[in-house]
Coordinates of N, CA and C in Angstrom, one line a residue:
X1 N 108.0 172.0 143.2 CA 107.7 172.2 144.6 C 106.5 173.3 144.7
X2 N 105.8 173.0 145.4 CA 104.4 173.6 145.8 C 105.2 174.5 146.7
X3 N 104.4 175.8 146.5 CA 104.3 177.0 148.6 C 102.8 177.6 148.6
X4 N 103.1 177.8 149.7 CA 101.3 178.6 149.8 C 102.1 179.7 151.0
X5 N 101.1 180.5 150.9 CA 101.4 181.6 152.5 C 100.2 181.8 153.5
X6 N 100.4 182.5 154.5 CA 99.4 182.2 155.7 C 98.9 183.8 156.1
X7 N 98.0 184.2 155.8 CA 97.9 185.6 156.4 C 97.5 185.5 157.8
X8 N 97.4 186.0 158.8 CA 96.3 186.4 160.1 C 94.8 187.2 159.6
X9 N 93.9 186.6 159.7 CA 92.9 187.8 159.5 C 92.5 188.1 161.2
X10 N 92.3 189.5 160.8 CA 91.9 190.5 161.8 C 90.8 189.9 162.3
X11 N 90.3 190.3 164.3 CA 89.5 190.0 164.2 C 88.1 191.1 163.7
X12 N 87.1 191.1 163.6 CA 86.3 192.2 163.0 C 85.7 192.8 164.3
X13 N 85.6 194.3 164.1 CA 85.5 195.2 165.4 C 83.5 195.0 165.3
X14 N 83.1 194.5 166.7 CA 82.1 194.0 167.0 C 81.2 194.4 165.9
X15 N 79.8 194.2 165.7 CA 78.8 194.2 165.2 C 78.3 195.2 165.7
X16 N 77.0 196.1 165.0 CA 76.3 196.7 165.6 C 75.0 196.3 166.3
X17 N 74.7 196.4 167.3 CA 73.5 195.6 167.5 C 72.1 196.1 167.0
X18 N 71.1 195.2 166.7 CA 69.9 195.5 166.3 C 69.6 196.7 167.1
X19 N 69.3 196.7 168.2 CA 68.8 197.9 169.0 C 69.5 199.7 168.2
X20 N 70.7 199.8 168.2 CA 71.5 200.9 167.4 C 71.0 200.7 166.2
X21 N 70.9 199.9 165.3 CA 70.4 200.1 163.9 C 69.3 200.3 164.0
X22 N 68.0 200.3 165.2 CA 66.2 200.7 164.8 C 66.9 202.1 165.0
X23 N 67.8 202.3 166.0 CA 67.5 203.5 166.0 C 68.0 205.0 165.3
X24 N 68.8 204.1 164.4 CA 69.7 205.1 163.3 C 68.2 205.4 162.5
X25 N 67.6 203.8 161.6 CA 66.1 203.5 161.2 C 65.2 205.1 161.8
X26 N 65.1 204.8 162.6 CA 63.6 205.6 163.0 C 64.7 207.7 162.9
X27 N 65.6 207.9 163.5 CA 66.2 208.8 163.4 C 66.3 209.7 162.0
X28 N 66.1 207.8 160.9 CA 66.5 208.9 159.1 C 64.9 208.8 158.8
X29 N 64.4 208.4 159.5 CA 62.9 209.0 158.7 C 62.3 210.2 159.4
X30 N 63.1 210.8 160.6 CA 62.5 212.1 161.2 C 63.7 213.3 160.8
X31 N 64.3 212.8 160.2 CA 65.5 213.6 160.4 C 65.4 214.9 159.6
X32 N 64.3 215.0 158.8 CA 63.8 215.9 158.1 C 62.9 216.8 158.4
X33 N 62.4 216.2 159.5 CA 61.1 216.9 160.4 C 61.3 216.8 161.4
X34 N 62.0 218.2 162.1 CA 61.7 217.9 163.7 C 60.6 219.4 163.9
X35 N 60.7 219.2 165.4 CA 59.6 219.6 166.0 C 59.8 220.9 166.5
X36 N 59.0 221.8 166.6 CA 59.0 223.0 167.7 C 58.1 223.4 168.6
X37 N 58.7 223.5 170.2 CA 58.0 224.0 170.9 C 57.5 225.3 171.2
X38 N 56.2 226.0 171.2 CA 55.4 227.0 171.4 C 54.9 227.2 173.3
X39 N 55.0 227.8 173.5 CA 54.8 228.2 174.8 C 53.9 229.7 175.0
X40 N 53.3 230.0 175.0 CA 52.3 231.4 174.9 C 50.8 231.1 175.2
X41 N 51.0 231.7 176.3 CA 49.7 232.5 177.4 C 49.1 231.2 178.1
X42 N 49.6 229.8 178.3 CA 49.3 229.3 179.0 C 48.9 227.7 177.7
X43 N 49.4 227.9 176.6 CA 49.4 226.8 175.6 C 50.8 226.1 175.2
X44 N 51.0 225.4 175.6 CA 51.8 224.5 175.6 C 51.8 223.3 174.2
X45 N 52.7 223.9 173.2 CA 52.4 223.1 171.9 C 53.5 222.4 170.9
X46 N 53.5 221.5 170.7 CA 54.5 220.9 169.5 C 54.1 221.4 168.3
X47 N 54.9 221.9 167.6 CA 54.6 222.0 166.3 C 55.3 221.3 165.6
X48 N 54.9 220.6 163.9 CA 55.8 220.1 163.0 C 56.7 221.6 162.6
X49 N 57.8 221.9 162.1 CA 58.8 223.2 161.8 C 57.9 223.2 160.5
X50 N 57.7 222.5 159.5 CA 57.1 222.4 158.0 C 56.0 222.8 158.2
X51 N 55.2 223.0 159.2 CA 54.3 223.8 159.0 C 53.8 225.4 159.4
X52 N 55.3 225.3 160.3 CA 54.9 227.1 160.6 C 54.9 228.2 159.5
X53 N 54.7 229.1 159.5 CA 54.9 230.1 158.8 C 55.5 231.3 159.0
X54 N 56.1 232.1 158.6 CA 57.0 233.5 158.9 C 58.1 233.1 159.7
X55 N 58.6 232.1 159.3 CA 59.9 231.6 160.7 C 61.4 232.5 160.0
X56 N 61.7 232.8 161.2 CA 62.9 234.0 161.1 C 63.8 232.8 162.2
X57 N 65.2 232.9 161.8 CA 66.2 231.8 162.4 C 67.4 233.1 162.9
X58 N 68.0 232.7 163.9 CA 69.3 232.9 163.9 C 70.4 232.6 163.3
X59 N 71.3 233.4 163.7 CA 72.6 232.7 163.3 C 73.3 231.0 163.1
X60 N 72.3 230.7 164.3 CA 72.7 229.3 164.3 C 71.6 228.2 164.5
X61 N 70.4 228.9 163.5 CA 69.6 228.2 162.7 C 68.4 227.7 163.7
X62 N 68.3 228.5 164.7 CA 67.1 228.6 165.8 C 66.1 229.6 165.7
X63 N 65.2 228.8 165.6 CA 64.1 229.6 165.3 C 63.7 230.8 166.5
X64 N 64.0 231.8 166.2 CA 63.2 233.1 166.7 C 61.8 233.8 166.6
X65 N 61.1 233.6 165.8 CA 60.4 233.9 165.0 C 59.8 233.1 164.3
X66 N 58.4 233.0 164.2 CA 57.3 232.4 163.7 C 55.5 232.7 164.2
X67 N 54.7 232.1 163.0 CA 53.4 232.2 163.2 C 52.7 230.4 163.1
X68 N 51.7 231.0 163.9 CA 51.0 229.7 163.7 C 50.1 229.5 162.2
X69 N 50.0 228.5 161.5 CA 49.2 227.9 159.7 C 48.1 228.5 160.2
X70 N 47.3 229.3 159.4 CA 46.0 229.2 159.3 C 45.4 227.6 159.5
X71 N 45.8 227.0 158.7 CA 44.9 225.7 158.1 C 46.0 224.6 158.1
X72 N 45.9 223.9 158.8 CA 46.8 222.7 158.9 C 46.4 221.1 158.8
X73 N 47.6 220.5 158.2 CA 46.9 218.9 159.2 C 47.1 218.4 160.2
X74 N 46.2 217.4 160.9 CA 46.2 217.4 161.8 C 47.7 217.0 162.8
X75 N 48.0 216.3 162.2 CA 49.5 215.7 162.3 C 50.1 217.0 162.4
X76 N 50.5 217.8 161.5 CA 50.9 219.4 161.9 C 51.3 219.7 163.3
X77 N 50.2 219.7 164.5 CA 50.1 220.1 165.6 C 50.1 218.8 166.7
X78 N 51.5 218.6 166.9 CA 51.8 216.9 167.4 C 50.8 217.2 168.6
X79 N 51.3 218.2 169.4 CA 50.2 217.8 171.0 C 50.3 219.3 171.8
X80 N 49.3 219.4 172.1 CA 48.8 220.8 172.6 C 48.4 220.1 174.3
X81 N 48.9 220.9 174.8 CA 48.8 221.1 176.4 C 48.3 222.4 176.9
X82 N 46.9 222.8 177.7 CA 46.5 224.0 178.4 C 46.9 224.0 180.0
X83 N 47.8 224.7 180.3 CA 48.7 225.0 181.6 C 47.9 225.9 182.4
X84 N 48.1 226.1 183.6 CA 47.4 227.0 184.7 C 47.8 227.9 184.4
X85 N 49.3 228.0 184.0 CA 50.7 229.4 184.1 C 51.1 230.2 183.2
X86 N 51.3 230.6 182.5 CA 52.1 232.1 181.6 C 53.0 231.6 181.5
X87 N 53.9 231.3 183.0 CA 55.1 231.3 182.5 C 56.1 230.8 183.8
X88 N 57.2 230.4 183.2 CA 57.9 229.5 184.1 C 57.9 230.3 185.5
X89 N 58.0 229.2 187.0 CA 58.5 229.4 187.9 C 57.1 229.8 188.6
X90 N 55.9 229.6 188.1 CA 54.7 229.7 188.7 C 54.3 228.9 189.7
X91 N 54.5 227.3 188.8 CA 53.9 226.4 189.3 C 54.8 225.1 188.7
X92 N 54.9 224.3 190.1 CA 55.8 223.0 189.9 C 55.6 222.3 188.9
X93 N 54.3 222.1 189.1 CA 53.6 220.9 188.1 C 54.0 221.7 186.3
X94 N 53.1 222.6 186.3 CA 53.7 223.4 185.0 C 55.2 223.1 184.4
X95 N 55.7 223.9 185.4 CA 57.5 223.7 185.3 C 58.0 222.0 184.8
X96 N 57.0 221.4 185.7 CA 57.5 220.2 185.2 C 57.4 219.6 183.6
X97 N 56.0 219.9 183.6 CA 55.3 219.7 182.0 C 56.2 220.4 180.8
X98 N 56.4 221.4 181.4 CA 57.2 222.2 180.4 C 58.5 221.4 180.0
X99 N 59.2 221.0 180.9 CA 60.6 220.7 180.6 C 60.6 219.2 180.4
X100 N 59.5 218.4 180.5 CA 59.2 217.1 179.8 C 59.5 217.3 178.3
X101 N 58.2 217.8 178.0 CA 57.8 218.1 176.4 C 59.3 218.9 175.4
X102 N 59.7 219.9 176.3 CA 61.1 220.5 176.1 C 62.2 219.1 175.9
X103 N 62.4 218.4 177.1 CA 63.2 217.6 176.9 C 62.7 216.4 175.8
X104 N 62.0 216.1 175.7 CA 61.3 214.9 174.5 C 61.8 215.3 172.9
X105 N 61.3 217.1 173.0 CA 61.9 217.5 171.6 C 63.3 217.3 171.6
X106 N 64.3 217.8 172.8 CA 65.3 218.0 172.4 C 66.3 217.0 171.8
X107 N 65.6 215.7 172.6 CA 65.8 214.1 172.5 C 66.0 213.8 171.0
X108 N 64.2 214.2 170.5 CA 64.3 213.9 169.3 C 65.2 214.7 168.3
X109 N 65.6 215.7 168.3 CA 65.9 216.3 167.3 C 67.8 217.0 167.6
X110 N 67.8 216.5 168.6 CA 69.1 217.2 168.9 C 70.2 216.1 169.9
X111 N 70.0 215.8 170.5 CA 70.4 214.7 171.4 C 70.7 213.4 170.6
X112 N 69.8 212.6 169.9 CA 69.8 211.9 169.1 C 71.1 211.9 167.9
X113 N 71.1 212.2 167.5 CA 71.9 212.7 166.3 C 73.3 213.4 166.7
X114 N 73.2 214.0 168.0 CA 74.9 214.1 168.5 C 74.9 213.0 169.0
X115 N 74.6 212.0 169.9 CA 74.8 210.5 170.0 C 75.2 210.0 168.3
X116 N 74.3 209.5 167.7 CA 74.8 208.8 166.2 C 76.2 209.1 166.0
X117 N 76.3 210.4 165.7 CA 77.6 211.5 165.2 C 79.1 210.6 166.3
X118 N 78.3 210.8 167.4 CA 79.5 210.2 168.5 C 79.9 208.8 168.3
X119 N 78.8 208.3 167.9 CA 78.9 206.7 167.6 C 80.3 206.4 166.6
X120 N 79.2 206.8 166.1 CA 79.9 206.9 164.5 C 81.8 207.1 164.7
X121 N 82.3 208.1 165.4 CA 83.6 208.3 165.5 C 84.2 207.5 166.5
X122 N 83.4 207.2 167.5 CA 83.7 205.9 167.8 C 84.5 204.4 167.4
X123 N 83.0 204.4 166.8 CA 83.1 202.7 165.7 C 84.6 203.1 164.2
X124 N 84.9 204.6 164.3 CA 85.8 204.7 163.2 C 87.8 204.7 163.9
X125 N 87.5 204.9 165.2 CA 88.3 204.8 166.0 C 88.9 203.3 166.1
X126 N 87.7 202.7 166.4 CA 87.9 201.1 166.9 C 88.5 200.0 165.3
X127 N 87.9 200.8 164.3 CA 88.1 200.3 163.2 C 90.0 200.6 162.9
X128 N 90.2 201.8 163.3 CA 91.8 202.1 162.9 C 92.3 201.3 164.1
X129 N 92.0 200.9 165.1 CA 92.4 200.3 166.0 C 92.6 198.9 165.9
X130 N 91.8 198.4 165.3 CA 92.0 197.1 164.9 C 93.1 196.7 163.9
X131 N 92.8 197.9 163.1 CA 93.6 197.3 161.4 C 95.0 197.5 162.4
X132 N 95.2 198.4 163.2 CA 96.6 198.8 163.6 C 96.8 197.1 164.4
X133 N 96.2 196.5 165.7 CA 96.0 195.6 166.5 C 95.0 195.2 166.1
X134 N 94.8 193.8 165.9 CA 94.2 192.7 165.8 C 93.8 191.7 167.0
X135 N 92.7 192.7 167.0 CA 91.9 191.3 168.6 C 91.9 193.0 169.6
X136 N 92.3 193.5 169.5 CA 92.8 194.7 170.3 C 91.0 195.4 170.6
X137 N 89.7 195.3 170.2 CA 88.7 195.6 170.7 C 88.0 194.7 170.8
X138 N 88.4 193.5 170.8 CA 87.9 192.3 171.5 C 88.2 191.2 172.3
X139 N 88.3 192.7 174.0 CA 89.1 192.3 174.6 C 87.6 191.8 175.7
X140 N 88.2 191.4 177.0 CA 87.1 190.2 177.5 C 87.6 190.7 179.0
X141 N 86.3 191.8 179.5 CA 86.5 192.0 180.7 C 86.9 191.7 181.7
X142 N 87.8 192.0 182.8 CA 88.7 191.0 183.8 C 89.9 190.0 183.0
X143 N 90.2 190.0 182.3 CA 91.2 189.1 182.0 C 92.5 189.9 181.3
X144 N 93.3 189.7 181.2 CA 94.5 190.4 180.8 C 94.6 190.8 179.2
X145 N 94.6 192.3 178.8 CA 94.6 192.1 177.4 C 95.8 191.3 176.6
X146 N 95.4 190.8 175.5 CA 96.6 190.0 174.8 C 96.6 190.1 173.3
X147 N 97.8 190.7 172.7 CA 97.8 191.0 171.2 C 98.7 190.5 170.5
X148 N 98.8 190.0 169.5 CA 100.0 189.7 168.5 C 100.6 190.6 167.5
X149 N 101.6 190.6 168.0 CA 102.8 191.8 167.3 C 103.7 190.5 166.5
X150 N 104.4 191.3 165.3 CA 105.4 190.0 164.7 C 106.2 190.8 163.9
X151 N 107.5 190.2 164.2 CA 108.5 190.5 164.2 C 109.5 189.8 163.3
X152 N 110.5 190.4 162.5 CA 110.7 190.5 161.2 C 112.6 190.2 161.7
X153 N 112.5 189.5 161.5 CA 114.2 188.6 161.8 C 115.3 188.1 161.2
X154 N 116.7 187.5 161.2 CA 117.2 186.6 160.2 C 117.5 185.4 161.1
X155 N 117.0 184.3 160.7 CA 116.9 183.3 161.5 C 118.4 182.1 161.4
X156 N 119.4 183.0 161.0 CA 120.5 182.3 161.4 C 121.1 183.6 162.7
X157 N 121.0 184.3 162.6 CA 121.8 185.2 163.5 C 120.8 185.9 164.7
X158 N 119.2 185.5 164.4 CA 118.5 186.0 165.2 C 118.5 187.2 165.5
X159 N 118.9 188.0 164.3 CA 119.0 189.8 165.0 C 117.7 189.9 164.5
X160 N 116.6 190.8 165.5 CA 115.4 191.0 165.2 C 115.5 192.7 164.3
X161 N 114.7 192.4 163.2 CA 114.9 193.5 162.3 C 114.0 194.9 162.6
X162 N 112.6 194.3 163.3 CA 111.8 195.1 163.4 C 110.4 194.5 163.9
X163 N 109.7 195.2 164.5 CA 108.6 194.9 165.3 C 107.3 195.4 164.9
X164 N 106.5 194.8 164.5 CA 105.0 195.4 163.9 C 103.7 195.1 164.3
X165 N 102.7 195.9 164.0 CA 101.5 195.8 164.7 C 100.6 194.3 163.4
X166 N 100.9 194.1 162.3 CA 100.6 193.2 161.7 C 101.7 192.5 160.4
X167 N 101.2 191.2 160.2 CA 102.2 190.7 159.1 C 102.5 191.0 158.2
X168 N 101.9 191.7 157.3 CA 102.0 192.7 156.2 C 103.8 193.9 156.5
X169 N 103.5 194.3 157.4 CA 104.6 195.3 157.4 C 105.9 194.3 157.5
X170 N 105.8 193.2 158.9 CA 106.6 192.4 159.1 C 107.3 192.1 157.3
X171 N 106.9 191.6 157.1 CA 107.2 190.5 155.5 C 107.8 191.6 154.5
X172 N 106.9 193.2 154.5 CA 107.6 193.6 153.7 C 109.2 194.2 154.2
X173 N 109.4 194.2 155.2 CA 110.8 194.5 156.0 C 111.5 193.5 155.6
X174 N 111.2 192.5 155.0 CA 112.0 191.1 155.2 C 112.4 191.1 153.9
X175 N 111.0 191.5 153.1 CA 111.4 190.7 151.3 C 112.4 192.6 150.9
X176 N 112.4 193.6 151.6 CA 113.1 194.4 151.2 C 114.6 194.3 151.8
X177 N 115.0 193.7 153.0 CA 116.7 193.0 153.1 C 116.8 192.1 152.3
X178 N 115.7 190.5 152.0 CA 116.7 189.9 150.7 C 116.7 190.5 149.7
X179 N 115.6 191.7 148.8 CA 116.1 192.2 147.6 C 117.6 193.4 147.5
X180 N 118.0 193.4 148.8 CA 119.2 193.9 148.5 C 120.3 193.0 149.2
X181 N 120.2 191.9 149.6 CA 121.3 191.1 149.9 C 121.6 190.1 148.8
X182 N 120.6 189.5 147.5 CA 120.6 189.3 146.3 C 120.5 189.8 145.7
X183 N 120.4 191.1 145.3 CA 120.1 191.8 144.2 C 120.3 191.2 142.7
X184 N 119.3 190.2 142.7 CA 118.8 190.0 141.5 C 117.5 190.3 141.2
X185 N 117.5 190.3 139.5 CA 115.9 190.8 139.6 C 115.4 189.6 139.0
X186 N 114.1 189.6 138.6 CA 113.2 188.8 138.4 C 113.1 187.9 139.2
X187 N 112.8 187.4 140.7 CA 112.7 186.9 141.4 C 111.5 186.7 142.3
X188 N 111.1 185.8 142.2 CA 109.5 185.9 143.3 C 109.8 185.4 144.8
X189 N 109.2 186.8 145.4 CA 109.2 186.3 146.9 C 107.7 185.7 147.2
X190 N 107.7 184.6 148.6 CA 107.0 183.7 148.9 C 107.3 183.4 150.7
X191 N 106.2 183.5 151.0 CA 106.2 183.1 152.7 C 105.7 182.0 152.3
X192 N 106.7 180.6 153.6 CA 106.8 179.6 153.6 C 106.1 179.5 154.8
X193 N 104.7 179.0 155.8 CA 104.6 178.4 157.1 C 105.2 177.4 157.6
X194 N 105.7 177.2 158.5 CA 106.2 176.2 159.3 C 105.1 174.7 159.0
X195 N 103.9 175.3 159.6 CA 102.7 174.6 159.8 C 101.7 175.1 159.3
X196 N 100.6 174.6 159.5 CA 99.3 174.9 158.7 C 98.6 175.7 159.7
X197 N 99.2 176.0 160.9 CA 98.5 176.9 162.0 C 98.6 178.6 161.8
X198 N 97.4 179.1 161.4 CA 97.6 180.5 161.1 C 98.2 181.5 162.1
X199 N 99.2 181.0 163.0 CA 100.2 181.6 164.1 C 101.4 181.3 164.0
X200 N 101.6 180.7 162.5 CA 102.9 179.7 162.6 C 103.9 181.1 162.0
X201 N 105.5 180.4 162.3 CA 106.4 181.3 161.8 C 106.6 180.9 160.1
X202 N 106.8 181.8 159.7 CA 107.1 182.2 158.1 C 108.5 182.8 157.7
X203 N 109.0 181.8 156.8 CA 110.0 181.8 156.3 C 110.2 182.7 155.0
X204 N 110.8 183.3 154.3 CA 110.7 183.9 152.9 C 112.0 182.9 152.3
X205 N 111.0 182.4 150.8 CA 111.8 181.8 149.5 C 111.8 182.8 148.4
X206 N 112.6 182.8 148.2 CA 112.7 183.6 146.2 C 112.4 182.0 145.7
X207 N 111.8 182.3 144.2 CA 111.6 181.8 143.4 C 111.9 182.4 141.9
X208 N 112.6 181.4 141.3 CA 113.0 182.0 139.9 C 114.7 182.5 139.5
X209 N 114.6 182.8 138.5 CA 114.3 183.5 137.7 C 113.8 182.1 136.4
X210 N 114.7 180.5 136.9 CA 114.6 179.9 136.4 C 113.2 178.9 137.2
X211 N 112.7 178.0 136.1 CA 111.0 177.3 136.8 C 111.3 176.5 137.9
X212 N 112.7 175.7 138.2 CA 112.9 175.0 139.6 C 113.6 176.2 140.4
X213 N 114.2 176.8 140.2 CA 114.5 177.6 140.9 C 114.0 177.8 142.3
X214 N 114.7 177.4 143.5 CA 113.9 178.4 144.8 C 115.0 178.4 145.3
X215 N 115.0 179.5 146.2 CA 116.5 179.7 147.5 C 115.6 180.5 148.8
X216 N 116.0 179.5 149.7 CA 115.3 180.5 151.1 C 116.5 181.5 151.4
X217 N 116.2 183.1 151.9 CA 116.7 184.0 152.3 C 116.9 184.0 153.6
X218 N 116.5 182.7 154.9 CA 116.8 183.3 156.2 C 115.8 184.0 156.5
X219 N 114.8 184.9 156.2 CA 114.2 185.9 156.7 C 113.1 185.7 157.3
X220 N 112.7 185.6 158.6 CA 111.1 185.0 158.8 C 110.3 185.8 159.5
X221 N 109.0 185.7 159.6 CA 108.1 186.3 160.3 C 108.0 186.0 161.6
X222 N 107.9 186.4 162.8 CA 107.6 185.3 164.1 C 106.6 186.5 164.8
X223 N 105.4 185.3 164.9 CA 104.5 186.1 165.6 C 104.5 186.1 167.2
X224 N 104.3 187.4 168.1 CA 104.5 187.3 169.2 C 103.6 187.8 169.9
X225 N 102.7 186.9 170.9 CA 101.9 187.4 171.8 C 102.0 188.2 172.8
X226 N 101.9 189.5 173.3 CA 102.2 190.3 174.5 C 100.7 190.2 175.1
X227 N 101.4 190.7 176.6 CA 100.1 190.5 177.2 C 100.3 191.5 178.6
X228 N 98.9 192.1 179.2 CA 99.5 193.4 179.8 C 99.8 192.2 181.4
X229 N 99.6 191.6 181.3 CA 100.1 190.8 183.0 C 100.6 189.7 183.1
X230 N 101.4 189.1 183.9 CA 101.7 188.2 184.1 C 100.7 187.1 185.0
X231 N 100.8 185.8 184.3 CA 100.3 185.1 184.6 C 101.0 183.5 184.7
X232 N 101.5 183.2 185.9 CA 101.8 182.3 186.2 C 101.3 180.8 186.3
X233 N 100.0 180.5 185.8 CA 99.8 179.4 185.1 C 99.8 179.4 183.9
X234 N 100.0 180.2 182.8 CA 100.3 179.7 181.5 C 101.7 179.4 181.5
X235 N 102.6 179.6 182.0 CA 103.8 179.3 182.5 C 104.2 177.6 183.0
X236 N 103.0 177.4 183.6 CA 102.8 176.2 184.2 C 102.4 175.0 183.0

């Protein structure tokens, strides 16, 4: 006698899309060079950090302190702007320019990368969420979420043994009551499907100790859909 078993595979927690991957791309080729803004006597300037000189940092690694290169490349000095103003709260237009160029750096070098960071724990969330629930972040806006839980039984007496978020836990609940209601050793456990449908219920056989050898244990898997609403035409 032939058996085979039936796992559920998970579904896989979405893809990343192209758009998030240029921009992880373009983030690890700057990520070693960000920028700093200069503001003094009415010059408005990006600098590459790798090119300043005398830079003194704080505690928390902000620059305080610096001089401008003698002799630089041109790239060095991303973009120089000459302002009417000294200094903030002069003049609108200034004010404005200022907090552009301000905001562009901060985008690039700081904003960016706490976004990724957030991603990132995100997509590591969704991942334990899945393995726990299956289908569980690919759910379909407006419609009722619906997940399969399965549940670990003896299918003469129908007492349910225990209730799980995938088959794996289910089955080993099962093959650990027949190895103590037979306690024999050398025996192989084996999930039986009903059907060939990867939602089907699963039976557990031992096999062995002898080559014809099989005996079913009663013990089966049954998978169960929940769903957060009622809906009265699937009923129908």
């Amino acid at each position: 006698m032939t058996s085979s078993t039936t796992t559920t595979n998970a579904a896989a927690v979405p893809a990343e899309p192209d758009w998030l991957s240029d921009i992880r791309t373009r983030h690890q080729d700057i990520a070693d060079d960000p920028f700093h803004v200069t503001d003094c006597e009415g010059d408005l300037s990006v600098w590459r950090q790798s090119a300043l000189t005398h830079v003194l940092r704080n505690d928390n690694g902000e620059i305080t302190g610096w001089s401008t290169p003698p002799s630089y490349k041109v790239t060095d000095h991303v973009i120089e702007i000459s302002l009417d103003t000294w200094d903030d709260g002069e003049d609108p237009l200034d004010d404005q320019r200022r907090s552009d160029i301000r905001g562009l750096v901060n985008a690039r070098d700081r904003d960016v990368p706490r976004l990724l960071a957030h991603i990132d724990q995100l997509q590591q969330r969704l991942e334990r969420a899945e393995a726990a629930l299956p289908g569980i972040t690919n759910l379909v806006p407006g419609e009722p979420v619906k997940v399969t839980v399965y549940r670990a039984e003896h299918s003469e007496d129908m007492e349910p043994l225990g209730l799980y978020t995938n088959r794996g836990a289910a089955r080993a609940h099962g093959e650990a009551m027949a190895a103590h209601d037979l306690k024999q050793p050398g025996l192989t456990p084996c999930w039986i499907p009903d059907d060939g449908d990867p939602a089907a219920v699963e039976e557990l056989s031992v096999f062995g100790p002898g080559e014809d050898d099989e005996d079913t244990t009663g013990y089966v898997v049954v998978p169960v859909t929940v769903t957060s609403a009622y809906e009265p035409e699937a009923e129908e």
